[in-house]
């Protein structure tokens, strides 16, 4: 008995130590990713300045080239008719032409160096981006393993009683959570965060534009800045809405779906979504309503993303004891015999339906689109107050 107890304690100690090491490794990788990301952003700002310098040098070079051509014509005229000019005028014509040639040569050298610097920054940015993506992937993988170990394998007896497909689904759920966190982080970083960084840089340039090019050009820059801020606000609102449609708590399923599908068509201008609600829609408990919303959302997104559909039909039917919904598209469809274990989206939808004690059916054929049908029964616990 004592020996068995000691062995279990040792096993638990080894297990905890392993988890701690993996967790620390995840943090180290995350720090590398963040340092690389800061370097990436700093290098992006440097690249913007280098490109501005290149534009300035090219403009100066064009002006110098025009002046050089003029000085050459002047020098040719003086040389041809030198008897008509004084010695001082001849010397000045030579000096001006030579000075302009030197300045043009320096300008071309500066342009060449700036272009080399720009190309080097582009190459380093690409390498840094690859490092960031690989680090993010490693953090995601380690987080998945650590979460799975601490939540599913801590109690070995319970883990052994769990069916294999349930374990696989648990891992996929964790992966999906990590992917979702990474997606939201990336959307914020690549969208609003980048826009705000650009706003900061552009706001600093407006004063220089005003001094160098006048108020009219500065006003144009300011208008562009306003559009950039407006776009940032739009992106933030879109990300918040994707995380949880706040209107569903106030309005219910049907109005929220109408708003979501209308917004989706703005993001996907080539797609037409036809929505129809039959019968008197009702209010339900919040988790029930969000589950229905997510089922329709997942079906529509699959139709657009995987089915490349251009028309999607969404119909919701409210009966006395059930709510029926069908999402149909005219996309590429798929072979249902080939979509099994890897169809994580379909597995997730089935899990939602099972929790709601409903029925779920998908029919699809290659080249002939897909139809998703689900029926959810009402019960007293799900009804809104």
PDB file of N, CA, C and O in Angstrom, residues 99-145:
ATOM      1  N   UNK A  99      29.357  71.117 -61.205  1.00  0.00           N
ATOM      2  CA  UNK A  99      28.700  70.984 -59.901  1.00  0.00           C
ATOM      3  C   UNK A  99      27.411  70.175 -60.004  1.00  0.00           C
ATOM      4  O   UNK A  99      27.125  69.314 -59.156  1.00  0.00           O
ATOM      5  N   UNK A 100      26.638  70.442 -61.038  1.00  0.00           N
ATOM      6  CA  UNK A 100      25.389  69.707 -61.223  1.00  0.00           C
ATOM      7  C   UNK A 100      25.650  68.230 -61.512  1.00  0.00           C
ATOM      8  O   UNK A 100      24.904  67.348 -61.042  1.00  0.00           O
ATOM      9  N   UNK A 101      26.698  67.937 -62.284  1.00  0.00           N
ATOM     10  CA  UNK A 101      27.043  66.540 -62.557  1.00  0.00           C
ATOM     11  C   UNK A 101      27.421  65.808 -61.268  1.00  0.00           C
ATOM     12  O   UNK A 101      27.021  64.657 -61.046  1.00  0.00           O
ATOM     13  N   UNK A 102      28.186  66.479 -60.415  1.00  0.00           N
ATOM     14  CA  UNK A 102      28.587  65.871 -59.136  1.00  0.00           C
ATOM     15  C   UNK A 102      27.367  65.625 -58.263  1.00  0.00           C
ATOM     16  O   UNK A 102      27.197  64.546 -57.683  1.00  0.00           O
ATOM     17  N   UNK A 103      26.485  66.649 -58.166  1.00  0.00           N
ATOM     18  CA  UNK A 103      25.278  66.502 -57.340  1.00  0.00           C
ATOM     19  C   UNK A 103      24.369  65.398 -57.874  1.00  0.00           C
ATOM     20  O   UNK A 103      23.772  64.632 -57.094  1.00  0.00           O
ATOM     21  N   UNK A 104      24.254  65.295 -59.218  1.00  0.00           N
ATOM     22  CA  UNK A 104      23.436  64.245 -59.805  1.00  0.00           C
ATOM     23  C   UNK A 104      24.030  62.868 -59.514  1.00  0.00           C
ATOM     24  O   UNK A 104      23.301  61.905 -59.224  1.00  0.00           O
ATOM     25  N   UNK A 105      25.370  62.778 -59.586  1.00  0.00           N
ATOM     26  CA  UNK A 105      26.039  61.503 -59.297  1.00  0.00           C
ATOM     27  C   UNK A 105      25.810  61.093 -57.841  1.00  0.00           C
ATOM     28  O   UNK A 105      25.525  59.923 -57.556  1.00  0.00           O
ATOM     29  N   UNK A 106      25.929  62.064 -56.929  1.00  0.00           N
ATOM     30  CA  UNK A 106      25.683  61.789 -55.505  1.00  0.00           C
ATOM     31  C   UNK A 106      24.234  61.360 -55.287  1.00  0.00           C
ATOM     32  O   UNK A 106      23.934  60.440 -54.523  1.00  0.00           O
ATOM     33  N   UNK A 107      23.326  62.044 -56.008  1.00  0.00           N
ATOM     34  CA  UNK A 107      21.902  61.706 -55.893  1.00  0.00           C
ATOM     35  C   UNK A 107      21.639  60.279 -56.346  1.00  0.00           C
ATOM     36  O   UNK A 107      20.902  59.529 -55.682  1.00  0.00           O
ATOM     37  N   UNK A 108      22.218  59.903 -57.483  1.00  0.00           N
ATOM     38  CA  UNK A 108      22.012  58.540 -57.996  1.00  0.00           C
ATOM     39  C   UNK A 108      22.608  57.496 -57.036  1.00  0.00           C
ATOM     40  O   UNK A 108      22.036  56.414 -56.847  1.00  0.00           O
ATOM     41  N   UNK A 109      23.751  57.837 -56.438  1.00  0.00           N
ATOM     42  CA  UNK A 109      24.369  56.923 -55.476  1.00  0.00           C
ATOM     43  C   UNK A 109      23.478  56.768 -54.246  1.00  0.00           C
ATOM     44  O   UNK A 109      23.281  55.658 -53.733  1.00  0.00           O
ATOM     45  N   UNK A 110      22.910  57.899 -53.787  1.00  0.00           N
ATOM     46  CA  UNK A 110      22.012  57.843 -52.621  1.00  0.00           C
ATOM     47  C   UNK A 110      20.767  57.018 -52.948  1.00  0.00           C
ATOM     48  O   UNK A 110      20.307  56.221 -52.117  1.00  0.00           O
ATOM     49  N   UNK A 111      20.223  57.191 -54.157  1.00  0.00           N
ATOM     50  CA  UNK A 111      19.050  56.417 -54.558  1.00  0.00           C
ATOM     51  C   UNK A 111      19.373  54.922 -54.579  1.00  0.00           C
ATOM     52  O   UNK A 111      18.580  54.089 -54.111  1.00  0.00           O
ATOM     53  N   UNK A 112      20.551  54.591 -55.107  1.00  0.00           N
ATOM     54  CA  UNK A 112      20.961  53.188 -55.169  1.00  0.00           C
ATOM     55  C   UNK A 112      21.084  52.593 -53.765  1.00  0.00           C
ATOM     56  O   UNK A 112      20.594  51.478 -53.501  1.00  0.00           O
ATOM     57  N   UNK A 113      21.711  53.345 -52.843  1.00  0.00           N
ATOM     58  CA  UNK A 113      21.871  52.858 -51.467  1.00  0.00           C
ATOM     59  C   UNK A 113      20.513  52.681 -50.780  1.00  0.00           C
ATOM     60  O   UNK A 113      20.293  51.710 -50.044  1.00  0.00           O
ATOM     61  N   UNK A 114      19.599  53.624 -51.014  1.00  0.00           N
ATOM     62  CA  UNK A 114      18.273  53.531 -50.413  1.00  0.00           C
ATOM     63  C   UNK A 114      17.503  52.326 -50.949  1.00  0.00           C
ATOM     64  O   UNK A 114      16.779  51.653 -50.206  1.00  0.00           O
ATOM     65  N   UNK A 115      17.650  52.069 -52.264  1.00  0.00           N
ATOM     66  CA  UNK A 115      16.969  50.902 -52.844  1.00  0.00           C
ATOM     67  C   UNK A 115      17.528  49.596 -52.265  1.00  0.00           C
ATOM     68  O   UNK A 115      16.780  48.646 -52.000  1.00  0.00           O
ATOM     69  N   UNK A 116      18.846  49.552 -52.072  1.00  0.00           N
ATOM     70  CA  UNK A 116      19.460  48.377 -51.452  1.00  0.00           C
ATOM     71  C   UNK A 116      18.930  48.203 -50.023  1.00  0.00           C
ATOM     72  O   UNK A 116      18.592  47.094 -49.598  1.00  0.00           O
ATOM     73  N   UNK A 117      18.849  49.343 -49.298  1.00  0.00           N
ATOM     74  CA  UNK A 117      18.321  49.297 -47.933  1.00  0.00           C
ATOM     75  C   UNK A 117      16.872  48.830 -47.912  1.00  0.00           C
ATOM     76  O   UNK A 117      16.468  48.037 -47.061  1.00  0.00           O
ATOM     77  N   UNK A 118      16.072  49.325 -48.886  1.00  0.00           N
ATOM     78  CA  UNK A 118      14.668  48.914 -48.968  1.00  0.00           C
ATOM     79  C   UNK A 118      14.548  47.417 -49.228  1.00  0.00           C
ATOM     80  O   UNK A 118      13.762  46.712 -48.576  1.00  0.00           O
ATOM     81  N   UNK A 119      15.326  46.908 -50.190  1.00  0.00           N
ATOM     82  CA  UNK A 119      15.271  45.477 -50.508  1.00  0.00           C
ATOM     83  C   UNK A 119      15.710  44.624 -49.321  1.00  0.00           C
ATOM     84  O   UNK A 119      15.140  43.549 -49.058  1.00  0.00           O
ATOM     85  N   UNK A 120      16.727  45.104 -48.595  1.00  0.00           N
ATOM     86  CA  UNK A 120      17.199  44.374 -47.419  1.00  0.00           C
ATOM     87  C   UNK A 120      16.117  44.349 -46.337  1.00  0.00           C
ATOM     88  O   UNK A 120      15.898  43.311 -45.687  1.00  0.00           O
ATOM     89  N   UNK A 121      15.426  45.482 -46.152  1.00  0.00           N
ATOM     90  CA  UNK A 121      14.348  45.526 -45.166  1.00  0.00           C
ATOM     91  C   UNK A 121      13.205  44.598 -45.567  1.00  0.00           C
ATOM     92  O   UNK A 121      12.616  43.914 -44.718  1.00  0.00           O
ATOM     93  N   UNK A 122      12.858  44.580 -46.861  1.00  0.00           N
ATOM     94  CA  UNK A 122      11.811  43.667 -47.338  1.00  0.00           C
ATOM     95  C   UNK A 122      12.172  42.217 -47.055  1.00  0.00           C
ATOM     96  O   UNK A 122      11.326  41.418 -46.607  1.00  0.00           O
ATOM     97  N   UNK A 123      13.445  41.857 -47.302  1.00  0.00           N
ATOM     98  CA  UNK A 123      13.887  40.485 -47.064  1.00  0.00           C
ATOM     99  C   UNK A 123      13.837  40.144 -45.577  1.00  0.00           C
ATOM    100  O   UNK A 123      13.330  39.092 -45.175  1.00  0.00           O
ATOM    101  N   UNK A 124      14.323  41.065 -44.739  1.00  0.00           N
ATOM    102  CA  UNK A 124      14.324  40.822 -43.288  1.00  0.00           C
ATOM    103  C   UNK A 124      12.898  40.770 -42.730  1.00  0.00           C
ATOM    104  O   UNK A 124      12.616  39.996 -41.815  1.00  0.00           O
ATOM    105  N   UNK A 125      12.009  41.589 -43.282  1.00  0.00           N
ATOM    106  CA  UNK A 125      10.611  41.546 -42.851  1.00  0.00           C
ATOM    107  C   UNK A 125       9.981  40.192 -43.163  1.00  0.00           C
ATOM    108  O   UNK A 125       9.233  39.638 -42.353  1.00  0.00           O
ATOM    109  N   UNK A 126      10.281  39.667 -44.354  1.00  0.00           N
ATOM    110  CA  UNK A 126       9.732  38.359 -44.740  1.00  0.00           C
ATOM    111  C   UNK A 126      10.263  37.263 -43.809  1.00  0.00           C
ATOM    112  O   UNK A 126       9.515  36.372 -43.376  1.00  0.00           O
ATOM    113  N   UNK A 127      11.555  37.339 -43.460  1.00  0.00           N
ATOM    114  CA  UNK A 127      12.137  36.339 -42.556  1.00  0.00           C
ATOM    115  C   UNK A 127      11.532  36.449 -41.149  1.00  0.00           C
ATOM    116  O   UNK A 127      11.238  35.441 -40.511  1.00  0.00           O
ATOM    117  N   UNK A 128      11.355  37.709 -40.687  1.00  0.00           N
ATOM    118  CA  UNK A 128      10.752  37.906 -39.367  1.00  0.00           C
ATOM    119  C   UNK A 128       9.320  37.402 -39.319  1.00  0.00           C
ATOM    120  O   UNK A 128       8.886  36.799 -38.340  1.00  0.00           O
ATOM    121  N   UNK A 129       8.570  37.667 -40.401  1.00  0.00           N
ATOM    122  CA  UNK A 129       7.183  37.210 -40.449  1.00  0.00           C
ATOM    123  C   UNK A 129       7.114  35.689 -40.391  1.00  0.00           C
ATOM    124  O   UNK A 129       6.255  35.114 -39.704  1.00  0.00           O
ATOM    125  N   UNK A 130       8.046  35.027 -41.082  1.00  0.00           N
ATOM    126  CA  UNK A 130       8.083  33.565 -41.043  1.00  0.00           C
ATOM    127  C   UNK A 130       8.409  33.069 -39.624  1.00  0.00           C
ATOM    128  O   UNK A 130       7.803  32.116 -39.135  1.00  0.00           O
ATOM    129  N   UNK A 131       9.337  33.767 -38.949  1.00  0.00           N
ATOM    130  CA  UNK A 131       9.681  33.404 -37.573  1.00  0.00           C
ATOM    131  C   UNK A 131       8.482  33.571 -36.644  1.00  0.00           C
ATOM    132  O   UNK A 131       8.205  32.714 -35.794  1.00  0.00           O
ATOM    133  N   UNK A 132       7.746  34.694 -36.812  1.00  0.00           N
ATOM    134  CA  UNK A 132       6.564  34.954 -35.976  1.00  0.00           C
ATOM    135  C   UNK A 132       5.516  33.875 -36.185  1.00  0.00           C
ATOM    136  O   UNK A 132       4.932  33.354 -35.228  1.00  0.00           O
ATOM    137  N   UNK A 133       5.254  33.531 -37.443  1.00  0.00           N
ATOM    138  CA  UNK A 133       4.238  32.523 -37.745  1.00  0.00           C
ATOM    139  C   UNK A 133       4.635  31.157 -37.175  1.00  0.00           C
ATOM    140  O   UNK A 133       3.788  30.439 -36.618  1.00  0.00           O
ATOM    141  N   UNK A 134       5.910  30.794 -37.302  1.00  0.00           N
ATOM    142  CA  UNK A 134       6.366  29.515 -36.766  1.00  0.00           C
ATOM    143  C   UNK A 134       6.294  29.505 -35.236  1.00  0.00           C
ATOM    144  O   UNK A 134       5.899  28.502 -34.628  1.00  0.00           O
ATOM    145  N   UNK A 135       6.652  30.637 -34.616  1.00  0.00           N
ATOM    146  CA  UNK A 135       6.576  30.726 -33.153  1.00  0.00           C
ATOM    147  C   UNK A 135       5.127  30.636 -32.680  1.00  0.00           C
ATOM    148  O   UNK A 135       4.827  29.946 -31.702  1.00  0.00           O
ATOM    149  N   UNK A 136       4.211  31.336 -33.386  1.00  0.00           N
ATOM    150  CA  UNK A 136       2.796  31.264 -33.035  1.00  0.00           C
ATOM    151  C   UNK A 136       2.272  29.838 -33.154  1.00  0.00           C
ATOM    152  O   UNK A 136       1.475  29.372 -32.323  1.00  0.00           O
ATOM    153  N   UNK A 137       2.718  29.143 -34.205  1.00  0.00           N
ATOM    154  CA  UNK A 137       2.280  27.762 -34.398  1.00  0.00           C
ATOM    155  C   UNK A 137       2.787  26.867 -33.262  1.00  0.00           C
ATOM    156  O   UNK A 137       2.045  26.019 -32.743  1.00  0.00           O
ATOM    157  N   UNK A 138       4.040  27.082 -32.857  1.00  0.00           N
ATOM    158  CA  UNK A 138       4.597  26.289 -31.766  1.00  0.00           C
ATOM    159  C   UNK A 138       3.869  26.572 -30.447  1.00  0.00           C
ATOM    160  O   UNK A 138       3.574  25.647 -29.680  1.00  0.00           O
ATOM    161  N   UNK A 139       3.593  27.861 -30.180  1.00  0.00           N
ATOM    162  CA  UNK A 139       2.855  28.218 -28.965  1.00  0.00           C
ATOM    163  C   UNK A 139       1.484  27.555 -28.967  1.00  0.00           C
ATOM    164  O   UNK A 139       1.026  27.020 -27.948  1.00  0.00           O
ATOM    165  N   UNK A 140       0.836  27.579 -30.136  1.00  0.00           N
ATOM    166  CA  UNK A 140      -0.480  26.961 -30.255  1.00  0.00           C
ATOM    167  C   UNK A 140      -0.409  25.457 -29.972  1.00  0.00           C
ATOM    168  O   UNK A 140      -1.229  24.902 -29.233  1.00  0.00           O
ATOM    169  N   UNK A 141       0.585  24.781 -30.538  1.00  0.00           N
ATOM    170  CA  UNK A 141       0.721  23.342 -30.348  1.00  0.00           C
ATOM    171  C   UNK A 141       1.040  22.988 -28.892  1.00  0.00           C
ATOM    172  O   UNK A 141       0.449  22.061 -28.320  1.00  0.00           O
ATOM    173  N   UNK A 142       1.962  23.749 -28.284  1.00  0.00           N
ATOM    174  CA  UNK A 142       2.326  23.471 -26.892  1.00  0.00           C
ATOM    175  C   UNK A 142       1.147  23.756 -25.969  1.00  0.00           C
ATOM    176  O   UNK A 142       0.878  22.999 -25.029  1.00  0.00           O
ATOM    177  N   UNK A 143       0.405  24.859 -26.236  1.00  0.00           N
ATOM    178  CA  UNK A 143      -0.770  25.187 -25.419  1.00  0.00           C
ATOM    179  C   UNK A 143      -1.802  24.074 -25.499  1.00  0.00           C
ATOM    180  O   UNK A 143      -2.434  23.709 -24.492  1.00  0.00           O
ATOM    181  N   UNK A 144      -1.971  23.526 -26.704  1.00  0.00           N
ATOM    182  CA  UNK A 144      -2.923  22.432 -26.876  1.00  0.00           C
ATOM    183  C   UNK A 144      -2.521  21.222 -26.043  1.00  0.00           C
ATOM    184  O   UNK A 144      -3.344  20.625 -25.332  1.00  0.00           O
ATOM    185  N   UNK A 145      -1.238  20.869 -26.092  1.00  0.00           N
ATOM    186  CA  UNK A 145      -0.761  19.701 -25.345  1.00  0.00           C
ATOM    187  C   UNK A 145      -0.879  19.932 -23.842  1.00  0.00           C
ATOM    188  O   UNK A 145      -1.366  19.069 -23.096  1.00  0.00           O
TER     189      UNK A 145
END
